[in-house]
Amino acid sequence: MSDIFDDIDETEAVQAVQEVKVQTEAVKEKKKYKPGVGVDVGTSNIVVARQTEDGTFVNRFHRDMLYPLDVSEEAIDLLDRSDYLYVKVGKKYYIVGEDALRLVNAIGKGEIVRPMKDGILNPNLKESSELLFYIIKAVVGDPIVANEPLRFSVPANPVDRDLDNKFHEMVLKNFFSQMGYDAKPVNEAMSVVYDCAPMAKTDDGDMPLTGVGISCGGGMTNVALCLKGMNLNAFSITKSGDYIDEQAAKVTGVASSKIIKLKEKKLDLGSFDMSERVLAALRIYYQETINRIIHHMSEEFKSTDAEIDGEIEVVIAGGTSMPKGYCEMFKECLDDSEFPFDVWNVRHSDSPFYSVSQGSCIRAQADFRKKNK
Amino acid sequence: MADYRKGPKEPIVPKSGLHVGVDLNTLADLIAEKVSEGIELPKQSGIIYERGSSDGNPENSFDDSFSMDQLAKSMVVQRGENSSNFEDLGGVKETKQDNKKTNKTIDLLSDLED
C-alpha cells in the first residue's frame, strides 16, 4: 500500500507506538464493532479496518518487515533482556515491525526482510507465508461473531508483467479460514470504490458506485472500472511509487531515502521549479506514471466495450497519491488523453492510507447483511 | 553385491544403461506391462483431439485449482514447531465517515452477487 511509513523518525515512532498502546487498550475496552472486517495486505503494511456502530472506522496497521537473527546464546540473551516482539521459525528468530528497523541500524549488519513483494507473497523468502501468518493473526485478532465475514484485498494481475496472484489469494484465504473467518478476496481498487463511493451524473440523475477507483501503492497501481458497484474491468500496473523514487534517484544521483523525504515534505506537483533538480525529476516521473496509468486505462476500458451514459467520477487513494496537486495533474493528463469516458470529477480519498482497508470492511459488512437477510 | 557398510573402497562411477545388473529396457517393459494390467486404457473412438484452439494459440483447459488448494493448505501446516511471543500488534488510526453514506453503499452491495 502506501509508502508513508517508510520514513518515520525513530523518536516519533517510539512515541507513536506508546500512544498506540494506550489507544489500543482504550479501543479494546470501549468500542462496539459491527460484524465484518476488512484487511489490506500491502507490500509495506498490513491494515485492518473495523467500523464502530457510530460509523467511525478503526484502522489497525503494522509494518510487515522483519529482521532475522540466527538462534544463538547471544540472540536468546538479547531477546530475554528486551521487549522485542518476534517470531521463531525453524532456526531463526525474526524481530517484527519498527524494532526490526531499529535493530538493523544498531547492529549495522544483516538486512530487513519482507514477507510481501510486488503485492503478493515474496517468492524469494522461504518463510514468507509463515511470517505473514503470525503478523496477520496478531493484527487481525479473533472474529467477533462465529464465521465473521472478512474481505482481504488482492491486486489484479498486472498488464505489464507476467504475474499471477491466484496462489497468493488462496494462501491468504486459508490463513483467515484457519482463524475462524468466512474470508473472501476483494479487488484492491474496488475497495477504494466502496470507500469513496464515486458517482456518475446521467440524464436520469446520479448513479451510485459508478466510475473508476485507483489505488496508488508503492509497488503497484490498481485500477477498476465499475458500474453500480459491479466490477467491469480491473488491472494493475507494476510501475508506481517505488519506480518514481528509483528513477529520480538514478538521474540525480541522490539517495532514495533523501528523495522520499523531499517528496513527502516539499513536492508540489502544481508548480514546476527547474532550479531544484530532485523536485523537477520527481515531477517528471510523476507525470510519466500518471500518463502510463491513463494510457492503460484507455486501452483496457476500450476493450471492455462497456457503455456508461453520462459523466463518471474518478476516485484516487494510496500513499503515492499524497503529493500536493496529484489529482489536479491527473485531471489535466486525463483531459489531454483519449480516455473513452467523460469525467466530471477527479477526487482524492478523505483517508488515502486507509481507503483499501475501509472499503474491504464495507464489503465484508455487506456480506454479513446478505447472510442475515 | 558390494558391501558398502564400511564405505566404498573405490569411487562410484555411474554407468550409463546399467543399474544393479538389470537392463533398463527390460525394466521399462516390465513396468509398462504391470501398469497396463491395472489401468483401463481408452479405446479408439474416432474422435480427433486437437492441440490448441481454433486460432492456433495453445489453450490450457486443465483445472489446476485442486493442486493449488492443496499447496495453499500445506503452507499453513508447517506452523507446528514455530512460535511467536505476541498476541496482538499494530498502531491504531481512527477516521470519521458519514454513517448514512456507508450504509447506503452496504445496502447496494448486499444486493449484488460476488
XYZ file of C-alpha atoms in Angstrom:
487
model
C 0.000 0.000 0.000
C 1.350 3.379 0.974
C 4.996 4.253 1.482
C 4.322 6.954 4.116
C 5.518 4.684 6.916
C 8.903 4.170 5.273
C 10.363 7.403 6.542
C 9.049 7.921 10.060
C 11.543 9.406 12.517
C 12.609 6.887 15.159
C 11.682 9.006 18.217
C 8.325 9.805 16.671
C 7.834 6.119 16.027
C 8.514 5.207 19.682
C 6.086 7.891 20.883
C 3.539 6.775 18.324
C 3.859 3.168 19.477
C 3.339 4.222 23.112
C 0.305 6.324 22.195
C -0.977 3.473 20.150
C -0.639 1.062 23.086
C -2.736 3.378 25.244
C -5.189 3.899 22.407
C -5.358 0.178 21.693
C -6.242 -0.572 25.297
C -8.931 2.109 25.183
C -10.264 0.745 21.912
C -10.458 -2.757 23.377
C -12.476 -1.531 26.341
C -14.964 0.839 24.747
C -15.581 0.098 21.066
C -18.510 -1.913 19.872
C -17.941 -3.040 16.324
C -20.290 -4.039 13.555
C -19.555 -7.553 12.227
C -17.393 -7.543 9.083
C -13.667 -6.892 8.881
C -11.507 -5.545 6.046
C -7.814 -6.317 5.595
C -5.406 -4.515 3.280
C -2.447 -6.842 2.823
C 0.106 -4.497 1.309
C 3.773 -4.802 0.454
C 4.807 -2.385 3.227
C 1.922 -2.547 5.666
C -0.985 -4.625 6.821
C -4.012 -2.517 7.705
C -7.111 -3.965 9.342
C -10.354 -1.960 9.499
C -13.433 -2.414 11.644
C -16.338 0.004 11.913
C -17.982 1.014 15.165
C -21.719 1.438 15.475
C -21.387 5.244 15.310
C -19.671 4.967 11.901
C -16.037 5.502 12.945
C -13.501 3.307 11.198
C -10.810 1.922 13.489
C -7.759 1.030 11.398
C -5.011 -1.080 12.904
C -1.737 -1.018 10.979
C 1.562 -2.825 11.161
C 4.678 -2.654 9.017
C 5.318 -6.080 7.542
C 9.076 -6.105 7.825
C 11.351 -8.339 9.883
C 14.950 -8.656 10.972
C 16.313 -12.222 11.082
C 18.623 -13.388 13.891
C 20.197 -16.833 13.996
C 19.401 -18.827 17.119
C 22.421 -18.387 19.423
C 23.113 -17.716 23.099
C 23.650 -14.016 22.302
C 20.375 -13.794 20.424
C 18.428 -15.506 23.217
C 20.087 -13.216 25.773
C 19.198 -10.143 23.701
C 15.574 -11.235 23.402
C 15.343 -12.047 27.132
C 16.641 -8.591 28.083
C 14.381 -6.677 25.678
C 10.700 -6.466 24.885
C 11.205 -7.167 21.188
C 8.359 -8.934 19.502
C 9.496 -11.879 17.438
C 8.506 -14.967 15.505
C 10.641 -18.101 15.736
C 10.639 -20.071 12.507
C 12.985 -23.040 12.207
C 16.460 -21.980 13.323
C 15.851 -18.240 13.198
C 14.215 -15.510 15.224
C 12.520 -12.723 13.254
C 12.090 -9.416 15.091
C 8.904 -7.773 13.782
C 7.858 -4.210 12.905
C 9.612 -0.970 13.891
C 12.044 -2.861 16.167
C 13.391 -4.631 13.081
C 14.452 -1.273 11.633
C 15.972 -0.123 14.934
C 17.908 -3.343 15.350
C 19.348 -3.409 11.835
C 20.582 0.170 12.342
C 22.015 -0.616 15.785
C 23.771 -3.847 14.776
C 24.887 -2.432 11.451
C 24.758 -5.724 9.588
C 22.194 -8.026 8.098
C 19.112 -6.743 6.365
C 15.378 -6.301 6.703
C 13.254 -8.982 5.040
C 9.688 -8.552 3.808
C 7.144 -11.366 3.506
C 5.439 -9.484 0.663
C 6.867 -8.342 -2.642
C 5.069 -6.591 -5.538
C 1.716 -7.062 -3.833
C 1.995 -10.842 -3.365
C 3.837 -13.331 -1.120
C 7.581 -12.888 -1.538
C 8.733 -15.949 -3.516
C 12.376 -15.240 -2.597
C 11.732 -15.652 1.118
C 11.200 -19.300 2.027
C 9.448 -18.496 5.313
C 7.241 -15.704 3.862
C 3.884 -17.437 4.373
C 4.822 -18.478 7.907
C 5.937 -14.992 8.934
C 2.970 -13.302 7.298
C 0.595 -15.639 9.110
C 1.904 -14.644 12.552
C 1.746 -10.932 11.728
C -1.730 -11.203 10.223
C -3.034 -13.210 13.177
C -1.765 -10.632 15.662
C -3.089 -7.596 13.760
C -6.459 -9.037 12.759
C -7.392 -10.705 16.073
C -10.280 -13.084 16.623
C -13.704 -12.934 14.952
C -16.367 -11.104 16.969
C -19.134 -13.425 15.744
C -18.909 -17.017 14.580
C -17.740 -17.270 10.983
C -17.487 -13.477 10.713
C -17.199 -12.212 7.114
C -13.741 -10.922 6.231
C -12.585 -9.372 2.978
C -8.885 -9.160 2.155
C -7.593 -7.020 -0.685
C -5.759 -8.598 -3.593
C -4.175 -6.835 -6.544
C -5.446 -7.527 -10.052
C -2.991 -9.244 -12.381
C -0.676 -6.648 -13.937
C -0.793 -5.605 -17.584
C 2.956 -5.001 -17.727
C 4.354 -8.148 -16.091
C 3.682 -11.880 -16.109
C 2.427 -12.336 -12.559
C -0.464 -14.445 -11.287
C -1.853 -13.676 -7.834
C -4.089 -16.777 -7.597
C -1.785 -18.727 -5.294
C -1.240 -15.717 -3.013
C -5.013 -15.339 -2.773
C -5.517 -18.992 -1.825
C -2.816 -18.910 0.855
C -4.383 -15.845 2.472
C -7.870 -17.350 2.283
C -6.554 -20.385 4.119
C -4.925 -18.213 6.787
C -8.132 -16.376 7.567
C -10.250 -19.531 7.432
C -7.918 -21.140 9.992
C -8.572 -18.144 12.231
C -12.334 -18.724 12.094
C -13.337 -16.139 9.488
C -15.519 -16.520 6.424
C -12.861 -14.988 4.168
C -13.137 -13.808 0.579
C -10.808 -11.743 -1.599
C -11.765 -8.295 -2.860
C -10.073 -6.375 -5.625
C -7.902 -3.593 -4.192
C -9.187 -0.827 -6.483
C -12.792 -1.898 -5.895
C -12.182 -1.384 -2.179
C -11.297 2.247 -2.974
C -14.607 2.462 -4.867
C -16.570 1.123 -1.868
C -14.862 3.566 0.482
C -15.054 6.683 -1.716
C -18.370 5.932 -3.471
C -17.848 7.612 -6.878
C -20.969 8.912 -8.597
C -21.841 9.125 -12.296
C -24.004 12.020 -13.496
C -26.582 10.897 -16.027
C -29.721 12.394 -17.594
C -31.770 10.242 -15.212
C -29.923 11.504 -12.138
C -26.929 10.344 -10.117
C -25.765 6.741 -10.476
C -24.047 5.441 -7.286
C -20.802 3.450 -7.179
C -20.114 4.154 -10.834
C -16.765 5.343 -12.127
C -13.106 4.496 -11.679
C -11.275 3.608 -8.450
C -7.482 3.864 -8.306
C -5.163 2.670 -5.535
C -1.643 4.098 -5.921
C 0.664 1.968 -3.810
C 4.444 1.801 -3.569
C 4.893 -1.277 -5.753
C 1.712 -1.232 -7.813
C -1.152 0.891 -9.054
C -4.516 -0.880 -9.112
C -7.367 0.352 -11.282
C -11.023 -0.723 -11.566
C -13.936 0.441 -13.677
C -17.291 -0.133 -12.016
C -20.981 0.254 -12.690
C -23.383 0.386 -9.721
C -20.829 -1.437 -7.571
C -20.083 -4.131 -10.162
C -16.505 -4.624 -11.269
C -16.437 -4.274 -15.067
C -12.670 -4.359 -15.562
C -9.726 -4.335 -13.169
C -5.994 -4.441 -13.744
C -2.726 -3.319 -12.182
C 0.490 -1.659 -13.308
C 3.771 -2.509 -11.613
C 5.488 0.859 -12.123
C 4.305 3.053 -9.262
C 5.710 4.997 -6.285
C 8.899 2.953 -5.833
C 9.613 3.303 -9.555
C 9.286 7.115 -9.310
C 11.740 7.211 -6.369
C 14.217 4.877 -8.060
C 14.208 6.797 -11.337
C 14.576 10.169 -9.609
C 17.475 8.743 -7.559
C 19.113 7.352 -10.691
C 19.041 10.564 -12.724
C 20.003 12.917 -9.887
C 22.479 10.683 -8.045
C 20.698 11.435 -4.768
C 19.976 8.570 -2.335
C 16.431 7.145 -2.394
C 15.916 7.885 1.310
C 16.550 11.594 0.666
C 14.315 11.523 -2.395
C 11.471 10.109 -0.260
C 11.942 12.827 2.375
C 11.870 15.593 -0.239
C 8.846 14.025 -1.885
C 6.896 13.932 1.351
C 7.893 17.365 2.598
C 8.372 19.617 -0.433
C 6.894 18.151 -3.601
C 4.095 20.203 -5.141
C 3.022 18.812 -8.493
C 1.273 22.098 -9.272
C 4.492 24.091 -9.505
C 7.393 23.304 -11.797
C 10.640 24.580 -10.307
C 13.551 23.543 -12.543
C 16.085 25.032 -10.110
C 15.576 22.139 -7.678
C 16.591 19.117 -9.730
C 15.250 16.407 -7.397
C 11.798 18.003 -7.297
C 11.909 18.551 -11.065
C 12.828 14.881 -11.627
C 10.083 13.722 -9.263
C 7.536 15.874 -11.065
C 8.589 14.493 -14.473
C 8.353 10.874 -13.296
C 5.031 11.526 -11.559
C 3.654 12.880 -14.824
C 5.062 9.896 -16.738
C 3.482 7.473 -14.243
C 0.101 9.208 -14.400
C 0.207 9.201 -18.212
C 1.067 5.496 -18.116
C -1.922 4.779 -15.852
C -4.246 6.739 -18.160
C -2.807 5.037 -21.251
C -3.505 1.566 -19.817
C -6.923 2.671 -18.545
C -7.864 3.829 -22.045
C -6.602 0.626 -23.667
C -8.267 -1.667 -21.154
C -11.598 0.140 -20.956
C -11.916 0.419 -24.738
C -11.560 -3.373 -24.934
C -14.258 -3.851 -22.265
C -16.938 -2.398 -24.568
C -18.742 -1.037 -21.528
C -21.131 1.821 -22.077
C -21.848 4.228 -19.272
C -24.192 7.092 -20.089
C -23.269 10.459 -18.681
C -20.107 11.559 -16.921
C -18.173 9.440 -14.451
C -16.092 10.257 -11.373
C -12.536 9.049 -10.694
C -11.551 8.419 -7.066
C -7.917 8.054 -6.014
C -6.253 6.694 -2.852
C -2.891 5.303 -1.686
C 0.415 6.743 -0.457
C 1.794 7.547 -3.906
C -1.154 9.910 -4.499
C -0.213 12.054 -1.460
C 1.866 14.882 -3.018
C 0.019 18.168 -3.334
C -1.547 18.639 -6.757
C -1.717 14.906 -7.640
C -5.424 14.888 -8.516
C -5.154 18.156 -10.472
C -2.272 16.729 -12.520
C -4.278 13.552 -13.070
C -7.265 15.564 -14.350
C -5.049 17.576 -16.724
C -3.457 14.423 -18.151
C -6.896 12.832 -18.470
C -8.234 15.828 -20.406
C -5.301 15.562 -22.821
C -5.835 11.837 -23.400
C -8.183 9.689 -25.472
C -9.928 8.276 -22.418
C -13.170 6.632 -23.586
C -15.461 8.191 -20.923
C -16.411 11.737 -19.978
C -15.167 12.593 -16.490
C -16.869 15.232 -14.350
C -14.569 14.979 -11.327
C -11.276 13.539 -10.074
C -11.430 13.222 -6.279
C -8.886 12.305 -3.625
C -9.984 9.938 -0.845
C -10.659 11.556 2.552
C -8.364 8.932 4.123
C -5.966 7.846 1.357
C -3.946 5.433 3.517
C -6.974 3.597 4.833
C -9.330 3.551 1.838
C -8.468 -0.030 0.869
C -8.954 -1.471 4.368
C -12.130 0.592 4.940
C -13.598 -0.340 1.552
C -12.849 -4.013 2.251
C -14.590 -3.613 5.623
C -17.677 -2.126 3.928
C -17.750 -5.113 1.536
C -17.481 -7.524 4.482
C -20.349 -5.768 6.269
C -22.449 -6.175 3.111
C -21.597 -9.902 3.173
C -22.805 -10.093 6.781
C -26.051 -8.293 5.956
C -26.644 -10.585 2.975
C -26.051 -13.658 5.109
C -28.574 -12.488 7.685
C -31.318 -11.339 5.310
C 26.596 -57.220 -4.358
C 29.271 -54.997 -2.907
C 29.259 -54.423 0.840
C 29.025 -50.690 1.420
C 28.674 -50.796 5.223
C 32.327 -49.872 5.652
C 32.141 -47.374 2.828
C 33.017 -47.935 -0.803
C 36.675 -48.660 -1.435
C 36.574 -47.086 -4.848
C 34.750 -44.008 -6.099
C 31.387 -44.897 -7.617
C 31.270 -44.132 -11.312
C 27.777 -44.016 -12.845
C 27.450 -46.455 -15.681
C 25.096 -45.479 -18.433
C 22.356 -48.004 -19.264
C 23.220 -50.332 -16.424
C 21.792 -50.406 -12.923
C 22.363 -53.193 -10.403
C 22.602 -55.679 -13.174
C 19.163 -55.041 -14.724
C 18.783 -53.849 -18.284
C 16.747 -50.618 -18.378
C 14.774 -51.666 -21.437
C 13.683 -54.866 -19.711
C 12.715 -52.878 -16.621
C 10.689 -50.383 -18.697
C 8.844 -53.238 -20.439
C 8.033 -54.840 -17.086
C 6.649 -51.594 -15.681
C 4.609 -50.921 -18.811
C 3.129 -54.412 -18.663
C 2.163 -54.094 -14.986
C 0.693 -50.647 -15.456
C -1.386 -51.689 -18.436
C -2.825 -54.590 -16.439
C -4.107 -52.221 -13.780
C -5.359 -49.342 -15.905
C -8.126 -49.485 -18.457
C -6.901 -47.605 -21.456
C -9.422 -45.696 -23.586
C -10.404 -47.424 -26.792
C -10.099 -45.639 -30.074
C -13.350 -43.796 -30.695
C -12.658 -41.878 -33.862
C -12.695 -38.544 -32.001
C -9.890 -36.245 -33.037
C -8.319 -34.342 -30.194
C -6.870 -31.048 -31.376
C -3.989 -29.408 -29.658
C -4.607 -25.671 -29.160
C -7.611 -23.531 -30.015
C -9.014 -22.845 -33.468
C -6.937 -19.667 -33.831
C -3.768 -21.686 -33.377
C -2.974 -20.469 -29.844
C -2.334 -23.081 -27.173
C -5.266 -23.360 -24.829
C -4.843 -24.649 -21.298
C -8.139 -26.129 -20.221
C -6.688 -28.093 -17.309
C -8.218 -27.116 -13.977
C -5.341 -26.752 -11.507
C -7.445 -25.363 -8.646
C -7.281 -28.642 -6.658
C -3.483 -28.794 -6.578
C -3.316 -25.049 -5.848
C -5.706 -25.534 -2.946
C -3.626 -28.423 -1.569
C -0.459 -26.381 -1.919
C -2.027 -23.371 -0.176
C -3.139 -25.634 2.711
C 0.358 -27.076 3.018
C 1.686 -23.563 3.657
C -0.309 -23.479 6.910
C 0.568 -26.988 8.089
C 4.241 -26.041 8.606
C 3.393 -23.908 11.638
C 3.537 -26.775 14.139
C 7.046 -26.225 15.527
C 7.177 -22.449 15.241
C 6.120 -19.783 17.709
C 5.773 -16.055 18.430
C 5.912 -14.020 21.651
C 2.958 -11.724 20.884
C -0.801 -11.904 20.610
C -1.698 -8.525 19.181
C 0.189 -5.985 17.108
C -0.180 -2.628 15.449
C -0.926 1.058 15.762
C -4.436 2.486 15.591
C -5.825 5.277 13.436
C -9.470 6.294 13.558
C -11.271 8.051 10.717
C -14.752 9.515 10.780
C -17.099 8.601 7.985
C -20.659 9.572 7.188
C -22.630 6.605 8.531
C -25.554 7.229 6.156
C -23.254 7.166 3.126
C -21.606 3.931 4.285
C -24.978 2.296 4.969
C -26.188 3.238 1.506
C -23.140 1.537 -0.029
C -23.644 -1.547 2.163
C -27.320 -1.721 1.071
C -26.334 -1.616 -2.569
C -23.554 -4.180 -2.213
C -25.654 -6.619 -0.184
C -27.940 -6.972 -3.211
C -25.066 -7.807 -5.539
C -23.658 -11.199 -6.416
C -19.908 -11.636 -5.900
